[in-house]
Amino acid sequence: MRRGLRWAGPATLIAGPAVAQIEVGGRMALQGDALREITVALLIGLALLFVSGAGAILAARLRIRRREKRFPCSLSVRTEPPFGDRVRIIDLSRRGARLRIVPPPVPGTKVRIIWQDLRLDTTVVWSGEVFAGVRLHRTLPAAAMRRMLAAGPVRHAAPGMVTRPEMQA
């Protein structure tokens, strides 16, 4: 036998042995254990959706991050447009470089780096007070990179940086 409790409104609570139900407008809506199970399933689904979305975003960011090993160097270079007399390449990879450049150009600026007979077209991807990171428009040939690293004496290397091209995997 079911007991019904009337509320001030169109809903009726019907208490049963395992599951309580609410009668709303002539239709039965689940409540109690069944509602709890559905709620838990929905929350788990939302959590999985969030984790998979966060994983996709993280994977995309990691793909964008640096792929090549960096090699410390200290090369004095010129730039077009000119950004001062004392522009130096601090570290170099086949796809980018970190420059000591004052004042640093804003991200998105196209900069041509000139060293001896090399002309490297780049785009600034980040900048700070003294340094800027650039991405090369074309991959630097291995021979040109070896030549640049041999010419630029290494004063110091940050922890984790590879100091010789032979060590590159």
mmCIF file of C-alpha atoms in Angstrom:
data_model
loop_
_atom_site.group_PDB
_atom_site.id
_atom_site.type_symbol
_atom_site.label_atom_id
_atom_site.label_comp_id
_atom_site.label_asym_id
_atom_site.label_seq_id
_atom_site.Cartn_x
_atom_site.Cartn_y
_atom_site.Cartn_z
ATOM 1 C CA MET A 1 0.000 0.000 0.000
ATOM 2 C CA ARG A 2 1.402 3.387 -0.965
ATOM 3 C CA ARG A 3 1.210 6.412 1.207
ATOM 4 C CA GLY A 4 0.888 9.792 -0.437
ATOM 5 C CA LEU A 5 1.924 13.073 1.093
ATOM 6 C CA ARG A 6 0.491 16.155 -0.556
ATOM 7 C CA TRP A 7 2.517 19.327 -0.811
ATOM 8 C CA ALA A 8 1.227 22.793 -1.483
ATOM 9 C CA GLY A 9 1.440 22.459 -5.235
ATOM 10 C CA PRO A 10 0.881 19.993 -8.083
ATOM 11 C CA ALA A 11 3.449 17.380 -6.893
ATOM 12 C CA THR A 12 2.694 14.293 -4.811
ATOM 13 C CA LEU A 13 5.361 12.273 -2.972
ATOM 14 C CA ILE A 14 4.727 8.539 -3.060
ATOM 15 C CA ALA A 15 6.932 6.651 -0.599
ATOM 16 C CA GLY A 16 7.694 3.041 -1.525
ATOM 17 C CA PRO A 17 9.962 0.388 -0.002
ATOM 18 C CA ALA A 18 13.046 0.981 -2.219
ATOM 19 C CA VAL A 19 12.487 4.020 -4.386
ATOM 20 C CA ALA A 20 10.539 7.144 -3.656
ATOM 21 C CA GLN A 21 8.758 8.664 -6.611
ATOM 22 C CA ILE A 22 7.199 12.020 -7.250
ATOM 23 C CA GLU A 23 4.066 12.272 -9.310
ATOM 24 C CA VAL A 24 4.194 15.487 -11.298
ATOM 25 C CA GLY A 25 1.301 16.360 -13.565
ATOM 26 C CA GLY A 26 0.230 12.714 -13.923
ATOM 27 C CA ARG A 27 3.766 11.434 -14.763
ATOM 28 C CA MET A 28 6.077 9.588 -12.452
ATOM 29 C CA ALA A 29 9.588 11.003 -11.928
ATOM 30 C CA LEU A 30 12.344 8.945 -10.348
ATOM 31 C CA GLN A 31 13.838 9.956 -7.052
ATOM 32 C CA GLY A 32 15.928 8.343 -4.334
ATOM 33 C CA ASP A 33 18.304 5.543 -5.393
ATOM 34 C CA ALA A 34 17.457 5.760 -9.101
ATOM 35 C CA LEU A 35 17.890 9.523 -9.159
ATOM 36 C CA ARG A 36 21.160 9.201 -7.265
ATOM 37 C CA GLU A 37 22.458 6.625 -9.784
ATOM 38 C CA ILE A 38 21.512 8.815 -12.728
ATOM 39 C CA THR A 39 23.110 11.849 -11.083
ATOM 40 C CA VAL A 40 26.333 9.936 -10.395
ATOM 41 C CA ALA A 41 26.421 8.658 -13.986
ATOM 42 C CA LEU A 42 25.917 12.184 -15.330
ATOM 43 C CA LEU A 43 28.633 13.589 -13.070
ATOM 44 C CA ILE A 44 31.061 10.854 -14.122
ATOM 45 C CA GLY A 45 30.229 11.566 -17.772
ATOM 46 C CA LEU A 46 30.822 15.282 -17.305
ATOM 47 C CA ALA A 47 34.105 14.617 -15.486
ATOM 48 C CA LEU A 48 35.288 12.345 -18.313
ATOM 49 C CA LEU A 49 34.285 14.952 -20.871
ATOM 50 C CA PHE A 50 36.214 17.620 -18.955
ATOM 51 C CA VAL A 51 39.316 15.419 -18.606
ATOM 52 C CA SER A 52 39.287 14.470 -22.292
ATOM 53 C CA GLY A 53 38.868 18.122 -23.299
ATOM 54 C CA ALA A 54 41.693 19.189 -21.003
ATOM 55 C CA GLY A 55 43.838 16.372 -22.398
ATOM 56 C CA ALA A 56 43.169 17.507 -25.966
ATOM 57 C CA ILE A 57 44.098 21.095 -25.098
ATOM 58 C CA LEU A 58 47.287 19.965 -23.344
ATOM 59 C CA ALA A 59 48.251 17.751 -26.284
ATOM 60 C CA ALA A 60 47.744 20.662 -28.693
ATOM 61 C CA ARG A 61 49.890 22.954 -26.521
ATOM 62 C CA LEU A 62 52.652 20.344 -26.305
ATOM 63 C CA ARG A 63 52.670 19.978 -30.100
ATOM 64 C CA ILE A 64 53.152 23.733 -30.418
ATOM 65 C CA ARG A 65 55.988 23.792 -27.893
ATOM 66 C CA ARG A 66 59.602 23.535 -28.869
ATOM 67 C CA ARG A 67 60.424 20.326 -30.734
ATOM 68 C CA GLU A 68 64.110 20.835 -31.371
ATOM 69 C CA LYS A 69 66.935 20.809 -28.860
ATOM 70 C CA ARG A 70 68.454 24.189 -28.080
ATOM 71 C CA PHE A 71 72.166 24.826 -28.155
ATOM 72 C CA PRO A 72 73.686 27.725 -26.207
ATOM 73 C CA CYS A 73 75.813 30.148 -28.168
ATOM 74 C CA SER A 74 76.809 33.785 -28.155
ATOM 75 C CA LEU A 75 76.669 35.228 -31.662
ATOM 76 C CA SER A 76 76.578 38.915 -32.458
ATOM 77 C CA VAL A 77 74.099 39.449 -35.316
ATOM 78 C CA ARG A 78 72.391 42.273 -37.185
ATOM 79 C CA THR A 79 68.658 42.546 -37.683
ATOM 80 C CA GLU A 80 66.306 44.056 -40.222
ATOM 81 C CA PRO A 81 64.615 46.192 -39.141
ATOM 82 C CA PRO A 82 67.462 47.281 -36.855
ATOM 83 C CA PHE A 83 66.859 46.813 -33.113
ATOM 84 C CA GLY A 84 70.088 48.280 -31.798
ATOM 85 C CA ASP A 85 73.773 47.471 -32.139
ATOM 86 C CA ARG A 86 74.034 44.697 -29.587
ATOM 87 C CA VAL A 87 71.739 41.900 -30.729
ATOM 88 C CA ARG A 88 72.991 38.428 -29.803
ATOM 89 C CA ILE A 89 71.735 34.910 -30.371
ATOM 90 C CA ILE A 90 71.823 33.296 -26.916
ATOM 91 C CA ASP A 91 70.584 29.856 -27.889
ATOM 92 C CA LEU A 92 69.759 28.279 -31.196
ATOM 93 C CA SER A 93 67.787 25.360 -32.594
ATOM 94 C CA ARG A 94 67.004 24.394 -36.158
ATOM 95 C CA ARG A 95 63.563 26.018 -35.856
ATOM 96 C CA GLY A 96 64.103 28.985 -33.567
ATOM 97 C CA ALA A 97 66.378 31.079 -31.394
ATOM 98 C CA ARG A 98 66.456 33.192 -28.269
ATOM 99 C CA LEU A 99 67.831 36.677 -28.813
ATOM 100 C CA ARG A 100 69.224 39.207 -26.394
ATOM 101 C CA ILE A 101 67.733 42.312 -27.959
ATOM 102 C CA VAL A 102 67.026 45.758 -26.492
ATOM 103 C CA PRO A 103 64.397 46.992 -26.990
ATOM 104 C CA PRO A 104 62.709 43.668 -27.765
ATOM 105 C CA PRO A 105 60.181 43.608 -30.610
ATOM 106 C CA VAL A 106 56.571 42.695 -29.852
ATOM 107 C CA PRO A 107 55.298 39.188 -30.662
ATOM 108 C CA GLY A 108 54.222 38.866 -34.277
ATOM 109 C CA THR A 109 56.986 41.170 -35.569
ATOM 110 C CA LYS A 110 58.909 39.852 -38.583
ATOM 111 C CA VAL A 111 62.675 40.089 -38.036
ATOM 112 C CA ARG A 112 65.449 39.143 -40.439
ATOM 113 C CA ILE A 113 68.592 37.946 -38.640
ATOM 114 C CA ILE A 114 71.801 38.560 -40.573
ATOM 115 C CA TRP A 115 75.008 36.703 -39.700
ATOM 116 C CA GLN A 116 77.868 36.546 -42.203
ATOM 117 C CA ASP A 117 76.237 35.318 -45.451
ATOM 118 C CA LEU A 118 73.125 33.893 -43.742
ATOM 119 C CA ARG A 119 69.757 35.649 -43.845
ATOM 120 C CA LEU A 120 67.241 34.073 -41.471
ATOM 121 C CA ASP A 121 63.629 35.230 -41.728
ATOM 122 C CA THR A 122 61.890 34.880 -38.371
ATOM 123 C CA THR A 123 58.779 35.882 -36.451
ATOM 124 C CA VAL A 124 58.894 36.937 -32.805
ATOM 125 C CA VAL A 125 56.780 34.519 -30.736
ATOM 126 C CA TRP A 126 57.487 35.953 -27.268
ATOM 127 C CA SER A 127 59.407 38.831 -25.745
ATOM 128 C CA GLY A 128 60.488 39.989 -22.311
ATOM 129 C CA GLU A 129 62.490 42.949 -21.050
ATOM 130 C CA VAL A 130 65.769 41.892 -22.649
ATOM 131 C CA PHE A 131 65.110 38.629 -24.520
ATOM 132 C CA ALA A 132 62.868 37.571 -27.376
ATOM 133 C CA GLY A 133 62.105 34.168 -28.849
ATOM 134 C CA VAL A 134 61.864 33.833 -32.610
ATOM 135 C CA ARG A 135 60.632 31.049 -34.869
ATOM 136 C CA LEU A 136 62.478 30.567 -38.141
ATOM 137 C CA HIS A 137 60.307 30.559 -41.272
ATOM 138 C CA ARG A 138 62.475 27.772 -42.717
ATOM 139 C CA THR A 139 64.335 25.056 -40.854
ATOM 140 C CA LEU A 140 67.989 25.990 -40.400
ATOM 141 C CA PRO A 141 70.219 23.610 -42.400
ATOM 142 C CA ALA A 142 72.394 21.407 -40.178
ATOM 143 C CA ALA A 143 75.621 22.684 -41.799
ATOM 144 C CA ALA A 144 74.673 26.323 -41.126
ATOM 145 C CA MET A 145 73.779 25.500 -37.548
ATOM 146 C CA ARG A 146 77.117 23.733 -36.956
ATOM 147 C CA ARG A 147 78.923 26.729 -38.439
ATOM 148 C CA MET A 148 77.045 29.181 -36.216
ATOM 149 C CA LEU A 149 77.609 27.119 -33.063
ATOM 150 C CA ALA A 150 81.318 26.733 -33.823
ATOM 151 C CA ALA A 151 81.665 30.512 -34.245
ATOM 152 C CA GLY A 152 79.744 31.510 -31.117
ATOM 153 C CA PRO A 153 81.658 30.729 -27.915
ATOM 154 C CA VAL A 154 79.506 29.381 -25.113
ATOM 155 C CA ARG A 155 79.900 31.447 -21.969
ATOM 156 C CA HIS A 156 77.456 29.444 -19.900
ATOM 157 C CA ALA A 157 74.679 26.956 -20.458
ATOM 158 C CA ALA A 158 71.407 26.696 -18.625
ATOM 159 C CA PRO A 159 70.759 23.375 -16.872
ATOM 160 C CA GLY A 160 69.379 20.772 -19.243
ATOM 161 C CA MET A 161 70.660 22.438 -22.399
ATOM 162 C CA VAL A 162 72.677 20.373 -24.839
ATOM 163 C CA THR A 163 76.009 22.065 -25.452
ATOM 164 C CA ARG A 164 77.254 20.239 -28.558
ATOM 165 C CA PRO A 165 75.363 19.428 -31.774
ATOM 166 C CA GLU A 166 76.870 15.912 -31.769
ATOM 167 C CA MET A 167 74.763 15.189 -28.671
ATOM 168 C CA GLN A 168 71.506 15.941 -30.470
ATOM 169 C CA ALA A 169 69.269 12.894 -30.783
#
